[in-house]
PDB file of C-alpha atoms in Angstrom:
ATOM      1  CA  UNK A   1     -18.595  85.841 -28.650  1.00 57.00           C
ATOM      2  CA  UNK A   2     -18.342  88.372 -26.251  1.00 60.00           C
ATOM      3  CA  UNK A   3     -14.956  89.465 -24.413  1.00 55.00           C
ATOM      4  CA  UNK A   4     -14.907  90.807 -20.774  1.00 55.00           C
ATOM      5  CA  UNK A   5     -11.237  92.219 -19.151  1.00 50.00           C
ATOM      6  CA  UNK A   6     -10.156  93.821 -16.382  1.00 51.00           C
ATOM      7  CA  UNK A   7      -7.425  96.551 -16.525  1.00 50.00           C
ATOM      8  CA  UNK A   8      -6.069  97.358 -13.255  1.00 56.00           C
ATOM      9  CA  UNK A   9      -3.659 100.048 -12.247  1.00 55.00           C
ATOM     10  CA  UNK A  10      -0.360  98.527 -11.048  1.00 46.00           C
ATOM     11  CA  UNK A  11       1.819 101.498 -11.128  1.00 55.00           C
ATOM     12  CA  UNK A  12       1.932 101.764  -7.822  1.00 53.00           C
ATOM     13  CA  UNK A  13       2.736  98.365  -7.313  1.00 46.00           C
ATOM     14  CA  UNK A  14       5.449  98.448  -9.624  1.00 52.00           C
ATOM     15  CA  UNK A  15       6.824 101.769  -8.265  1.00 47.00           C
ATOM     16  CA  UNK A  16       6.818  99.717  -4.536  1.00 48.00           C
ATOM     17  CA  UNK A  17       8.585  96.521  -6.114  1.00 53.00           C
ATOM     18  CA  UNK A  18      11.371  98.888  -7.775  1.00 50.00           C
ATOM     19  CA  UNK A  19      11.704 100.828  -4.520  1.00 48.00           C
ATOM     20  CA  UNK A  20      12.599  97.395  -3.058  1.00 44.00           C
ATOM     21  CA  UNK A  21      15.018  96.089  -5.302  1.00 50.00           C
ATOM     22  CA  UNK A  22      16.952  99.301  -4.654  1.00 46.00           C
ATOM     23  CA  UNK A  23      16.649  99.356  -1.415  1.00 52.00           C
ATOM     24  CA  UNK A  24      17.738  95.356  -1.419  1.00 46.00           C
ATOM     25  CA  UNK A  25      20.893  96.864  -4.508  1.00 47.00           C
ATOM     26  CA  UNK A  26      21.703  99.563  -1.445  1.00 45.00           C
ATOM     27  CA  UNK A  27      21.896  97.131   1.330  1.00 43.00           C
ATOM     28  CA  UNK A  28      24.106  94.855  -0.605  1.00 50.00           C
ATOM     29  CA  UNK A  29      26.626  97.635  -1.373  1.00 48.00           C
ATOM     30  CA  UNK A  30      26.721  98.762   2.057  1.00 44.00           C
ATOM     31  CA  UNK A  31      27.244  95.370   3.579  1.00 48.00           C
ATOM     32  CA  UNK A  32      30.020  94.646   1.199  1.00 49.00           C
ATOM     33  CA  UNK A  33      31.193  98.275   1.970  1.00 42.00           C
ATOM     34  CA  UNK A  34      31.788  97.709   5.414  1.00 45.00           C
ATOM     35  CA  UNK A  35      32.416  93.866   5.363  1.00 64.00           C
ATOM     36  CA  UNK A  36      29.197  92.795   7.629  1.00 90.00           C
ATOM     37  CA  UNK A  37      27.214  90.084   6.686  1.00 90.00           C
ATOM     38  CA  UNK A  38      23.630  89.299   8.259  1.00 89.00           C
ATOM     39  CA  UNK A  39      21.922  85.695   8.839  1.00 89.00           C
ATOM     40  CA  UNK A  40      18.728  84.408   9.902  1.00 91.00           C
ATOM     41  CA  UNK A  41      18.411  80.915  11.433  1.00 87.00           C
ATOM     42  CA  UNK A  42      15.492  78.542  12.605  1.00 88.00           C
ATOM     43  CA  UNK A  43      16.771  75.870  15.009  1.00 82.00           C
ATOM     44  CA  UNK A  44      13.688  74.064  14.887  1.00 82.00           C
ATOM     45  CA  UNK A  45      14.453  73.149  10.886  1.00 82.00           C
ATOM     46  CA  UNK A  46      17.964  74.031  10.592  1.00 79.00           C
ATOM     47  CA  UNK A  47      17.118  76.700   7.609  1.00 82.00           C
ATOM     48  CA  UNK A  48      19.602  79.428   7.671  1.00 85.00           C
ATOM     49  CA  UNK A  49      19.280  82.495   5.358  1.00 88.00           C
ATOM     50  CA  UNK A  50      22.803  84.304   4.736  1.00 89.00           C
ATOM     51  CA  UNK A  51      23.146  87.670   2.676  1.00 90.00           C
ATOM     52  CA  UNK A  52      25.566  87.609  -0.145  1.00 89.00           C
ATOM     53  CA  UNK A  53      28.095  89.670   1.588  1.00 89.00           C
ATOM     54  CA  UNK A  54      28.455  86.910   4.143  1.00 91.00           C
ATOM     55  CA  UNK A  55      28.698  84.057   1.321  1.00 90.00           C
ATOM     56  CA  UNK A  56      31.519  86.844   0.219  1.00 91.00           C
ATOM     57  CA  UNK A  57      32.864  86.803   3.521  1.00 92.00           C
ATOM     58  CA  UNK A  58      32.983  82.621   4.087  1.00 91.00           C
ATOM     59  CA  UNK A  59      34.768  82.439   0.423  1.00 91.00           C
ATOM     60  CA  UNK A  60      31.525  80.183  -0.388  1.00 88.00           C
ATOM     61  CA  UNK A  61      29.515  80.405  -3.752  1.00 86.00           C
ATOM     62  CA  UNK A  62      25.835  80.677  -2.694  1.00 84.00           C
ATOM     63  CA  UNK A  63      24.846  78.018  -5.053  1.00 82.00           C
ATOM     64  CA  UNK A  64      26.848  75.495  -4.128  1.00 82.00           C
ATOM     65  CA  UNK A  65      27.165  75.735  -0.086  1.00 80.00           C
ATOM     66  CA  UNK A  66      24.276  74.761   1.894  1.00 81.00           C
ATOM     67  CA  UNK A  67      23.327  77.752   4.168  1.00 80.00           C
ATOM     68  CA  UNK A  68      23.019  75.812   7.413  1.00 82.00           C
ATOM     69  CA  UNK A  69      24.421  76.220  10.739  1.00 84.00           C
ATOM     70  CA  UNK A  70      27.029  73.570  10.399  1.00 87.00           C
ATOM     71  CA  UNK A  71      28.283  75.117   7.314  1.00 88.00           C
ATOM     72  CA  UNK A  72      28.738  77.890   9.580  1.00 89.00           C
ATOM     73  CA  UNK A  73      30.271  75.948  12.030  1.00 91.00           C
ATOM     74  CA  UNK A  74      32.346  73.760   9.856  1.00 92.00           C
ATOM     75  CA  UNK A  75      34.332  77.376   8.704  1.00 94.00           C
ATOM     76  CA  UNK A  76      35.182  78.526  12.398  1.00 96.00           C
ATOM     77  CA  UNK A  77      38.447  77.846  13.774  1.00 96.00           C
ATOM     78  CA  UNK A  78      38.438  74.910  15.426  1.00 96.00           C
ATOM     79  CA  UNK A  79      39.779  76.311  18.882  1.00 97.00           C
ATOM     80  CA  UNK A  80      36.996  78.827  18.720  1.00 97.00           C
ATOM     81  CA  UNK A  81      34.426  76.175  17.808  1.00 96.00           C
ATOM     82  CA  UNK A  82      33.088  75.397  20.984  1.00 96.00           C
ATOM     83  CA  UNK A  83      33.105  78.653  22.023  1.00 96.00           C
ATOM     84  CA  UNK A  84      30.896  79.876  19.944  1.00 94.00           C
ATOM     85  CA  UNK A  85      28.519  77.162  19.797  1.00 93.00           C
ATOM     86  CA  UNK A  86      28.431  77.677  24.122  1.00 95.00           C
ATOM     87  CA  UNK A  87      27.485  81.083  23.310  1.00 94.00           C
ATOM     88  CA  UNK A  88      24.682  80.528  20.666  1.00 91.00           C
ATOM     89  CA  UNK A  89      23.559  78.119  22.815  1.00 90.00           C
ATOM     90  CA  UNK A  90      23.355  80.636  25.858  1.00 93.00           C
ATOM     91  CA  UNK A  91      21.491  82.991  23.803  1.00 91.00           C
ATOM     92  CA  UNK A  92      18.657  80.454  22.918  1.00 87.00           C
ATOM     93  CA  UNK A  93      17.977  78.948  26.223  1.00 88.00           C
ATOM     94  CA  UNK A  94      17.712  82.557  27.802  1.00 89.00           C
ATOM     95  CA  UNK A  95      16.088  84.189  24.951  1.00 89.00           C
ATOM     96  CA  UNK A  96      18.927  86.739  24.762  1.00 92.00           C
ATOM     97  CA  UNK A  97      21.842  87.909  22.531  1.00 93.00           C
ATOM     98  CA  UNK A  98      25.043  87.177  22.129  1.00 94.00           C
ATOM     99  CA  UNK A  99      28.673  88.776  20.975  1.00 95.00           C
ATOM    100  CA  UNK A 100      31.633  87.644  20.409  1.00 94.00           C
ATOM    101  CA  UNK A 101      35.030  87.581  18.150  1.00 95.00           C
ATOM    102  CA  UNK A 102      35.924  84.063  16.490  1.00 95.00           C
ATOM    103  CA  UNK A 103      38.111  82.952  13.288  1.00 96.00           C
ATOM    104  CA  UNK A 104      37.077  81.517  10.568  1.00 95.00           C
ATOM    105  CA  UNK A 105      39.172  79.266   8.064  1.00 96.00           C
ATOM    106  CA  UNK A 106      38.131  79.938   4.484  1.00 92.00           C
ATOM    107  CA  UNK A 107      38.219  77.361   1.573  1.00 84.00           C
ATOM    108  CA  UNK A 108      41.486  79.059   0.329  1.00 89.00           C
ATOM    109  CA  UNK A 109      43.158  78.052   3.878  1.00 91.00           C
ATOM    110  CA  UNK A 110      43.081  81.844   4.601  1.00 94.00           C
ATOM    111  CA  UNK A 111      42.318  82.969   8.219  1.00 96.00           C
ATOM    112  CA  UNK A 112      39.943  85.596   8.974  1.00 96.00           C
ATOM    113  CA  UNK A 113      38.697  87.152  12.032  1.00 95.00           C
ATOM    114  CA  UNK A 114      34.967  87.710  12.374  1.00 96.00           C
ATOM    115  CA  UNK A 115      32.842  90.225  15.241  1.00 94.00           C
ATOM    116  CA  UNK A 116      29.216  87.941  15.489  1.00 94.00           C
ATOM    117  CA  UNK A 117      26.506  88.942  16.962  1.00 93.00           C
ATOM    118  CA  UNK A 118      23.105  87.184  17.533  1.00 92.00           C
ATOM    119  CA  UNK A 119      20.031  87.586  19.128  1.00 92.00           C
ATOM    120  CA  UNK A 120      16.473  85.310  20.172  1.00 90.00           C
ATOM    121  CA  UNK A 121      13.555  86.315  18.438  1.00 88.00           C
ATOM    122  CA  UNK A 122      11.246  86.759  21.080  1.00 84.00           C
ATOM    123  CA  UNK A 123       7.466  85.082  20.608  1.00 75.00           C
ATOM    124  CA  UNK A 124       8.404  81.384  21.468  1.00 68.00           C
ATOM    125  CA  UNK A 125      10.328  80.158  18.459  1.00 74.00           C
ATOM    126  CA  UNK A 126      13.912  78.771  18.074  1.00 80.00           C
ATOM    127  CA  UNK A 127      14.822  81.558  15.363  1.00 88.00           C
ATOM    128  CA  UNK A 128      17.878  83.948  15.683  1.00 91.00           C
ATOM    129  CA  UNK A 129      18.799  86.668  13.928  1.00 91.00           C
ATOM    130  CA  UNK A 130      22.470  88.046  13.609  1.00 92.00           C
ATOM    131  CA  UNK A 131      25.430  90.211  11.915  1.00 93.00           C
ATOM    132  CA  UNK A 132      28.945  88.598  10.997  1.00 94.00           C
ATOM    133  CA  UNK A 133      31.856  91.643  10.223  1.00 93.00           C
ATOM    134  CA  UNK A 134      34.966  90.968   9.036  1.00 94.00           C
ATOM    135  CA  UNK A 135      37.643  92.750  11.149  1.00 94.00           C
ATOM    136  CA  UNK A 136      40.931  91.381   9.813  1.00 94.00           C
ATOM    137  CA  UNK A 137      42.391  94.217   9.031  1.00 93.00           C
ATOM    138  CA  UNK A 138      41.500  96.166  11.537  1.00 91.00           C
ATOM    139  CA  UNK A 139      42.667  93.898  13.826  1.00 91.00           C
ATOM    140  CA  UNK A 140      45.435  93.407  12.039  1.00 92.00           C
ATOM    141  CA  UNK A 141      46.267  97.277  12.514  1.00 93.00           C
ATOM    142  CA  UNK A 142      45.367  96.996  16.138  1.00 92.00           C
ATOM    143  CA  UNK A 143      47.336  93.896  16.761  1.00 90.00           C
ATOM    144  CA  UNK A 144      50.662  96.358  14.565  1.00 92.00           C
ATOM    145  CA  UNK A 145      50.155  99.552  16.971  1.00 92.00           C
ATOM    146  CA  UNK A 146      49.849  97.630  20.265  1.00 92.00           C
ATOM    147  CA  UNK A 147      53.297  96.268  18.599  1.00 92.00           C
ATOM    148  CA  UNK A 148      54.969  99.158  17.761  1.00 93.00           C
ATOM    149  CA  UNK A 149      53.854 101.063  21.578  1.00 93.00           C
ATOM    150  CA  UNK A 150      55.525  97.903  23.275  1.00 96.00           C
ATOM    151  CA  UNK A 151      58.591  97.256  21.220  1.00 96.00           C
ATOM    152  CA  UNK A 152      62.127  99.292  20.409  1.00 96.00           C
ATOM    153  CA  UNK A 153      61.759 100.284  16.819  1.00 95.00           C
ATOM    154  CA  UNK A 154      65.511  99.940  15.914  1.00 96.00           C
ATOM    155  CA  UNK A 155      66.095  96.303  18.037  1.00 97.00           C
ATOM    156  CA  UNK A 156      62.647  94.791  17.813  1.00 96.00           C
ATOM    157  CA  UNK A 157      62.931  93.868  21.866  1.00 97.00           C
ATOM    158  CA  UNK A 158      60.761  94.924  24.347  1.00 97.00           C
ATOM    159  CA  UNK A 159      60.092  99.161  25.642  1.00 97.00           C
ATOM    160  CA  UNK A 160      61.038  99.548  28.611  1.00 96.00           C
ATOM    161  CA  UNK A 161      57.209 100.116  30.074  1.00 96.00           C
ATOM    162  CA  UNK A 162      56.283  96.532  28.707  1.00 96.00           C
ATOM    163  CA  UNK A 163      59.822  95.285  30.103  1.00 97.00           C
ATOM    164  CA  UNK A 164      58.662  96.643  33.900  1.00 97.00           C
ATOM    165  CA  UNK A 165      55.099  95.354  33.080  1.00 97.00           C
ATOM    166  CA  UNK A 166      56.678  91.810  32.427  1.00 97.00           C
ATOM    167  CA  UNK A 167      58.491  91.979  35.775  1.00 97.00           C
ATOM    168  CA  UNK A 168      56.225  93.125  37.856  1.00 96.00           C
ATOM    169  CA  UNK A 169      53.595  90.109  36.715  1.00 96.00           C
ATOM    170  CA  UNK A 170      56.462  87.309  37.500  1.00 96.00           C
ATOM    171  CA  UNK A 171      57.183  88.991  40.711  1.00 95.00           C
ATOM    172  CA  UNK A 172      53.413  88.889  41.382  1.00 94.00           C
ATOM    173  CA  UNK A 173      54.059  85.577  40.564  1.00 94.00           C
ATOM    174  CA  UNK A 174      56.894  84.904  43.370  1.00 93.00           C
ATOM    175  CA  UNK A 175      54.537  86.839  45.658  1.00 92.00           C
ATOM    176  CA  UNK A 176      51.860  84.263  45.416  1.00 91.00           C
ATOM    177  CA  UNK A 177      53.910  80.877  44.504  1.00 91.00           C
ATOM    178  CA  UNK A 178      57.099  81.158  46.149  1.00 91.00           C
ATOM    179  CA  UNK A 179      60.473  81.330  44.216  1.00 91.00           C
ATOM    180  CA  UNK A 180      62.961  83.721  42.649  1.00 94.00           C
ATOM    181  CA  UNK A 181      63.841  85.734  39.578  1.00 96.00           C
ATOM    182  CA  UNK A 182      66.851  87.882  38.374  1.00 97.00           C
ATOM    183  CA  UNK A 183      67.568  91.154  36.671  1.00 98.00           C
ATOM    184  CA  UNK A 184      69.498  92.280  34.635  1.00 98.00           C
ATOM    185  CA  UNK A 185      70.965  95.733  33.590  1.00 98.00           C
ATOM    186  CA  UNK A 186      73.645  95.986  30.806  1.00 97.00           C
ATOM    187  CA  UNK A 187      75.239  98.836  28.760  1.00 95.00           C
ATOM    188  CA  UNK A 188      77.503  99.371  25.762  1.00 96.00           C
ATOM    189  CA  UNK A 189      81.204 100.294  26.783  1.00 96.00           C
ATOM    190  CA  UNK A 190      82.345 103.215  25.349  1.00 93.00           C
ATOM    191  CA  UNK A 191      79.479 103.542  23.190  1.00 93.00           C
ATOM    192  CA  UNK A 192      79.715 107.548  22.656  1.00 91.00           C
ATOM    193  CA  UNK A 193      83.059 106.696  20.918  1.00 91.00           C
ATOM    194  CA  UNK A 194      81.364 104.350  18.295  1.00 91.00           C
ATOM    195  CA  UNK A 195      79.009 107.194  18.150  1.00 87.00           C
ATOM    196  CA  UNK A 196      81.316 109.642  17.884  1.00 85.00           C
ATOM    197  CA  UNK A 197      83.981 108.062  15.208  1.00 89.00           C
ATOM    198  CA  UNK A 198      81.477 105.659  13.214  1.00 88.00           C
ATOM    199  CA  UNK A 199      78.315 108.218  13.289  1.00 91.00           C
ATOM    200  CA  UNK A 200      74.350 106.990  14.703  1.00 89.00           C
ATOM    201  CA  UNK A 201      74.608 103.802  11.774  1.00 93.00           C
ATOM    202  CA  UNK A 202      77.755 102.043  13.373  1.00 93.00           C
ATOM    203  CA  UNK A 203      76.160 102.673  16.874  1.00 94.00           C
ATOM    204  CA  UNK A 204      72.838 100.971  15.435  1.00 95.00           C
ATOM    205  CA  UNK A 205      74.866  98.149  14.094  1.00 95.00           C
ATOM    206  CA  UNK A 206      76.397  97.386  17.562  1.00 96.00           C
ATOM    207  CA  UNK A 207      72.806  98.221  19.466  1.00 96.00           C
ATOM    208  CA  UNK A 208      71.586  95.427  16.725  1.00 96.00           C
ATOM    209  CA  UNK A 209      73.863  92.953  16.861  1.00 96.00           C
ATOM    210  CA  UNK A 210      73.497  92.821  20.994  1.00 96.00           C
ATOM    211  CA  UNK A 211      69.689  92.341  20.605  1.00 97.00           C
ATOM    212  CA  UNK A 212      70.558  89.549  18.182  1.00 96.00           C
ATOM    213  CA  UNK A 213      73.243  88.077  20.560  1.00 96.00           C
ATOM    214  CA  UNK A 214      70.512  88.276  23.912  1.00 96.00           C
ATOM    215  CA  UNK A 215      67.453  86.509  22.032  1.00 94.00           C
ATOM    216  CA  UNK A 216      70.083  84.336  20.414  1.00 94.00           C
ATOM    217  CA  UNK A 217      71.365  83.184  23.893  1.00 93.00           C
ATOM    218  CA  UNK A 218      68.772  83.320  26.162  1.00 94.00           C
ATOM    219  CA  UNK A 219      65.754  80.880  26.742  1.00 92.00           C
ATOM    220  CA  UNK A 220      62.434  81.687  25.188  1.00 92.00           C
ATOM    221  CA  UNK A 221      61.097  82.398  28.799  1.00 94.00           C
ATOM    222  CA  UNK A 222      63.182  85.058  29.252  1.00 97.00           C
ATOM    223  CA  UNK A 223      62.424  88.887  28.825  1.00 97.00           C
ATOM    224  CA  UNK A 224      64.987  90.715  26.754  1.00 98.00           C
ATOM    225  CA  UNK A 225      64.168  94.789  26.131  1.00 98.00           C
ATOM    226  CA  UNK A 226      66.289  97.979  25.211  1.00 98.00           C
ATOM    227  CA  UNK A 227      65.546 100.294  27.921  1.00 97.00           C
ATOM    228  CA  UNK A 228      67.064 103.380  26.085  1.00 94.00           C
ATOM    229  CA  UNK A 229      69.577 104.281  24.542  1.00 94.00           C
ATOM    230  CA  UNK A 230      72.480 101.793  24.845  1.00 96.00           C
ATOM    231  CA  UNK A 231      70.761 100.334  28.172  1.00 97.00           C
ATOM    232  CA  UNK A 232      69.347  96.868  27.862  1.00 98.00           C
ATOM    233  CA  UNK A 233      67.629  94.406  30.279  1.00 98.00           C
ATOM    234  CA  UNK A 234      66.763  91.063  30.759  1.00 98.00           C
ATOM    235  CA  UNK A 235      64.443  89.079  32.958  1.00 98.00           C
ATOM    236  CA  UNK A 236      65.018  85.411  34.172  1.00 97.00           C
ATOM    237  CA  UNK A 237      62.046  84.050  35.561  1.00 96.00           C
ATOM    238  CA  UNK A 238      62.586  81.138  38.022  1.00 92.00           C
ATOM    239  CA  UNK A 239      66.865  82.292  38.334  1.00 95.00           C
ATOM    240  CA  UNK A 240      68.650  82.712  41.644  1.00 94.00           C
ATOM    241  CA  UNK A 241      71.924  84.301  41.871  1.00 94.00           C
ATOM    242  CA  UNK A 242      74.333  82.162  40.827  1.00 95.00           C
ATOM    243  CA  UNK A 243      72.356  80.823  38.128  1.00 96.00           C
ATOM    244  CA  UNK A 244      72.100  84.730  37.007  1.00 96.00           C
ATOM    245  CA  UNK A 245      75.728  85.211  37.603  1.00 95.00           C
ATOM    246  CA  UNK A 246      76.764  82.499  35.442  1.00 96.00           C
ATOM    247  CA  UNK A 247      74.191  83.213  32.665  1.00 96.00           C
ATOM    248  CA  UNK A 248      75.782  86.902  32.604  1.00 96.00           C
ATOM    249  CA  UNK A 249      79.062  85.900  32.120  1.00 96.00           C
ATOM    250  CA  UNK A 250      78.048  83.751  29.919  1.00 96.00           C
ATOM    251  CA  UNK A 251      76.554  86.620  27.918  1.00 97.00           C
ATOM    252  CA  UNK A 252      79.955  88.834  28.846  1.00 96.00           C
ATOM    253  CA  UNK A 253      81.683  86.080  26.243  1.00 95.00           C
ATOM    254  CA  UNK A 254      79.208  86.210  23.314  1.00 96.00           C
ATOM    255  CA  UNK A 255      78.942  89.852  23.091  1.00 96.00           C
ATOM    256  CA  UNK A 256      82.848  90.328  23.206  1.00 95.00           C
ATOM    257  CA  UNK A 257      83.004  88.550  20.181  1.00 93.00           C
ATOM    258  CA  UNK A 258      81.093  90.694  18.595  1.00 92.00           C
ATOM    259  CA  UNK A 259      83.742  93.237  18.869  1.00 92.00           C
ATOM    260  CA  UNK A 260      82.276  95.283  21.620  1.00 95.00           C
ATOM    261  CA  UNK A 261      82.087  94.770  25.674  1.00 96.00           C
ATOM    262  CA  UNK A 262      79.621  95.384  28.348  1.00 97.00           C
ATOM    263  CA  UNK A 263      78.640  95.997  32.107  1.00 97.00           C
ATOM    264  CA  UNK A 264      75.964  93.802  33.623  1.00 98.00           C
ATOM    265  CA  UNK A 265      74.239  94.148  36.634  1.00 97.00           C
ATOM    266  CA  UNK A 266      72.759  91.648  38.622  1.00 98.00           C
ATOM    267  CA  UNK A 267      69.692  91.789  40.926  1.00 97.00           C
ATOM    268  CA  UNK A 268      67.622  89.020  42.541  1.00 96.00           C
ATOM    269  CA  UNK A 269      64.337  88.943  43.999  1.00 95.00           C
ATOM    270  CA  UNK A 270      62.634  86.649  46.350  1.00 91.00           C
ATOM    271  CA  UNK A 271      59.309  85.748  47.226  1.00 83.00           C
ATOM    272  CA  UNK A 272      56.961  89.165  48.492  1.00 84.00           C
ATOM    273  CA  UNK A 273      57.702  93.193  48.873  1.00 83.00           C
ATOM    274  CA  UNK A 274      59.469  93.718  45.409  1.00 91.00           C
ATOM    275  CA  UNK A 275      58.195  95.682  42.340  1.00 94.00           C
ATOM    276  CA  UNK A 276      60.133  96.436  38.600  1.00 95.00           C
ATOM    277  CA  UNK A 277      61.430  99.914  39.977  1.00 95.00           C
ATOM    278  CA  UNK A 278      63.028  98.342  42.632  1.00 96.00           C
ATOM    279  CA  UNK A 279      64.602  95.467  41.425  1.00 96.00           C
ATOM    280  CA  UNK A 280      65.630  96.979  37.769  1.00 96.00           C
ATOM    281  CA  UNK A 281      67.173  99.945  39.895  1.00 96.00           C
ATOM    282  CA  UNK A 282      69.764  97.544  42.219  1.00 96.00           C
ATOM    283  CA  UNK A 283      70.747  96.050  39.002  1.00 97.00           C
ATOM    284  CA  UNK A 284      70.595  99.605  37.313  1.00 96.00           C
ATOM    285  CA  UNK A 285      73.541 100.369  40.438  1.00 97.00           C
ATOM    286  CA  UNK A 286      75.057  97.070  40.102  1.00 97.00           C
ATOM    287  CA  UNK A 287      75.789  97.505  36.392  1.00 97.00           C
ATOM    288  CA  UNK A 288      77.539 101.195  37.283  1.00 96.00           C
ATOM    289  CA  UNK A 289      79.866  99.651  39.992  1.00 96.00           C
ATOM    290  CA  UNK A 290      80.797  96.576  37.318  1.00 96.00           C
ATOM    291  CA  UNK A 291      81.829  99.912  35.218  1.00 95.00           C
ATOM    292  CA  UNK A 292      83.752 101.469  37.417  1.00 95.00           C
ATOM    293  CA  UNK A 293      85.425  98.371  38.699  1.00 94.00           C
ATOM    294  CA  UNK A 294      86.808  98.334  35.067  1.00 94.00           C
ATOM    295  CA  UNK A 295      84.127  97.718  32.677  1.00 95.00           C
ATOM    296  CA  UNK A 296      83.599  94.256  30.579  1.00 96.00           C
ATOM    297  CA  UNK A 297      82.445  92.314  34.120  1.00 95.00           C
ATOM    298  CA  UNK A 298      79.485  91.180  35.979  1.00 96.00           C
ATOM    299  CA  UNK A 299      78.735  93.449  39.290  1.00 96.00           C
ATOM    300  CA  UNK A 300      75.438  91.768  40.931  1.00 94.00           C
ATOM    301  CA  UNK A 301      73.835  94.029  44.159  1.00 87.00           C
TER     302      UNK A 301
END
């Protein structure tokens, strides 16, 4: 009996296929590094490939979730749903890409926020290829800074930049629909003396407790912000004078109870040629004559 064998050389071969599994080990790390998953998808069969770090991403074990589009779909927020699927949709019938931002619901209820983009494979067929990352947290940090840039630090209401922003949209508003709103400007009396004989904590306390007593009282439409210092303002969309007149003494009552008094001012603006400067400054005056007339009253200009 006679034996004939042929001995090949695969060295090279195996060399290539470890090169590739490394290269497949590296990809993995720096997807899940930087939270991006990728996905391949064939319309015409509904096969969908995902990478681990998007299984990762969906809280979904790989062998136990179909990778299809409508698992896909099935995770996104509902309210971004159709959104997205408008989009994708878009992409294929133009042969283009797509990019958006969309939630996504996880199995453990938790809500994440996902940057997805997609694009055609040109040549005629229905595939699409596409990255998922997870942004939560940096959105989350985003979302905290705009915060912190448009909100008092010690009171938690509005700067007084955003305030003047606010104002200036509902008097755009007036401009274009008709109708009125009011202003108005209040400050501490005789706040350097709590200052002065309580120290910067008792002055917090009282700068505090009016923020709590204004979002307390006022209606959820209404624009409450600490201009500075011991200055505070609020908006009333949709007020007219004596509506703002009464709300303000109304507000005179609630805050003297707290132990401490103020001076409002009162400002109204109606339909077209107004802006926040010019509004926020009669009630700015007002608020100074309702002090000098003897402090604790309502002054409106």
């Amino acid at each position: 009996m006679r034996l004939f064998g042929v001995a090949r050389d695969v060295t090279e071969l195996t060399e290539m296929r470890a090169a590739l599994q490394a290269r497949s080990e590296q990809l993995d790390i720096a997807q899940s590094l930087a939270r991006l998953g990728s996905w391949e998808w064939d319309a015409a069969t509904d096969v969908v490939a995902w990478s681990d770090e998007l299984f990762r991403i969906f809280g979904l074990d790989r062998d136990n979730a179909p990778a299809t589009f409508e698992t896909y779909l099935s995770a996104v927020h509902p309210d971004d749903r159709e959104r997205l699927k408008a989009a994708v949709g878009a992409a294929q019938e133009t042969m283009s890409s797509f990019e958006l931002q969309h939630r996504i619901i996880r199995g453990d209820g938790e809500e994440r926020t996902l940057d997805c983009r997609g694009s055609a494979v040109p040549g005629g067929s229905r595939r699409m290829v596409g990255v998922c990352q997870d942004v939560t947290e940096q959105q989350r940090r985003e979302d905290d800074l705009r915060h912190r840039a448009d909100h008092d630090a010690l009171t938690g209401l509005l700067a007084r930049h955003r305030f003047e922003r606010e104002v200036d949209r509902q008097l755009g508003l007036n401009a274009r629909y008709g109708g009125s709103c009011a202003t108005l400007v209040m400050d501490v009396d005789g706040f350097k003396q709590v200052n002065d004989t309580g120290g910067h904590s008792a002055g917090d306390l009282v700068l505090t407790g009016l923020a709590d007593v204004l979002t307390g009282r006022l209606r959820e439409t209404d624009v409450t912000a600490r201009l500075g210092g011991d200055e505070f303002a609020v908006l009333l969309p949709s007020a007219n004078g004596e509506q703002a007149a009464q709300l303000a003494g109304s507000l005179l009552d609630a805050i003297r109870d707290t132990g401490v008094t103020v001076s409002i001012g009162v400002a109204v603006a109606e339909g077209d040629g107004h802006d926040a400067n010019e509004i926020t400054g009669r009630a700015d005056i007002a608020m100074y004559e309702a002090k000098k007339s003897g402090r604790d009253r309502v002054a409106s200009s």
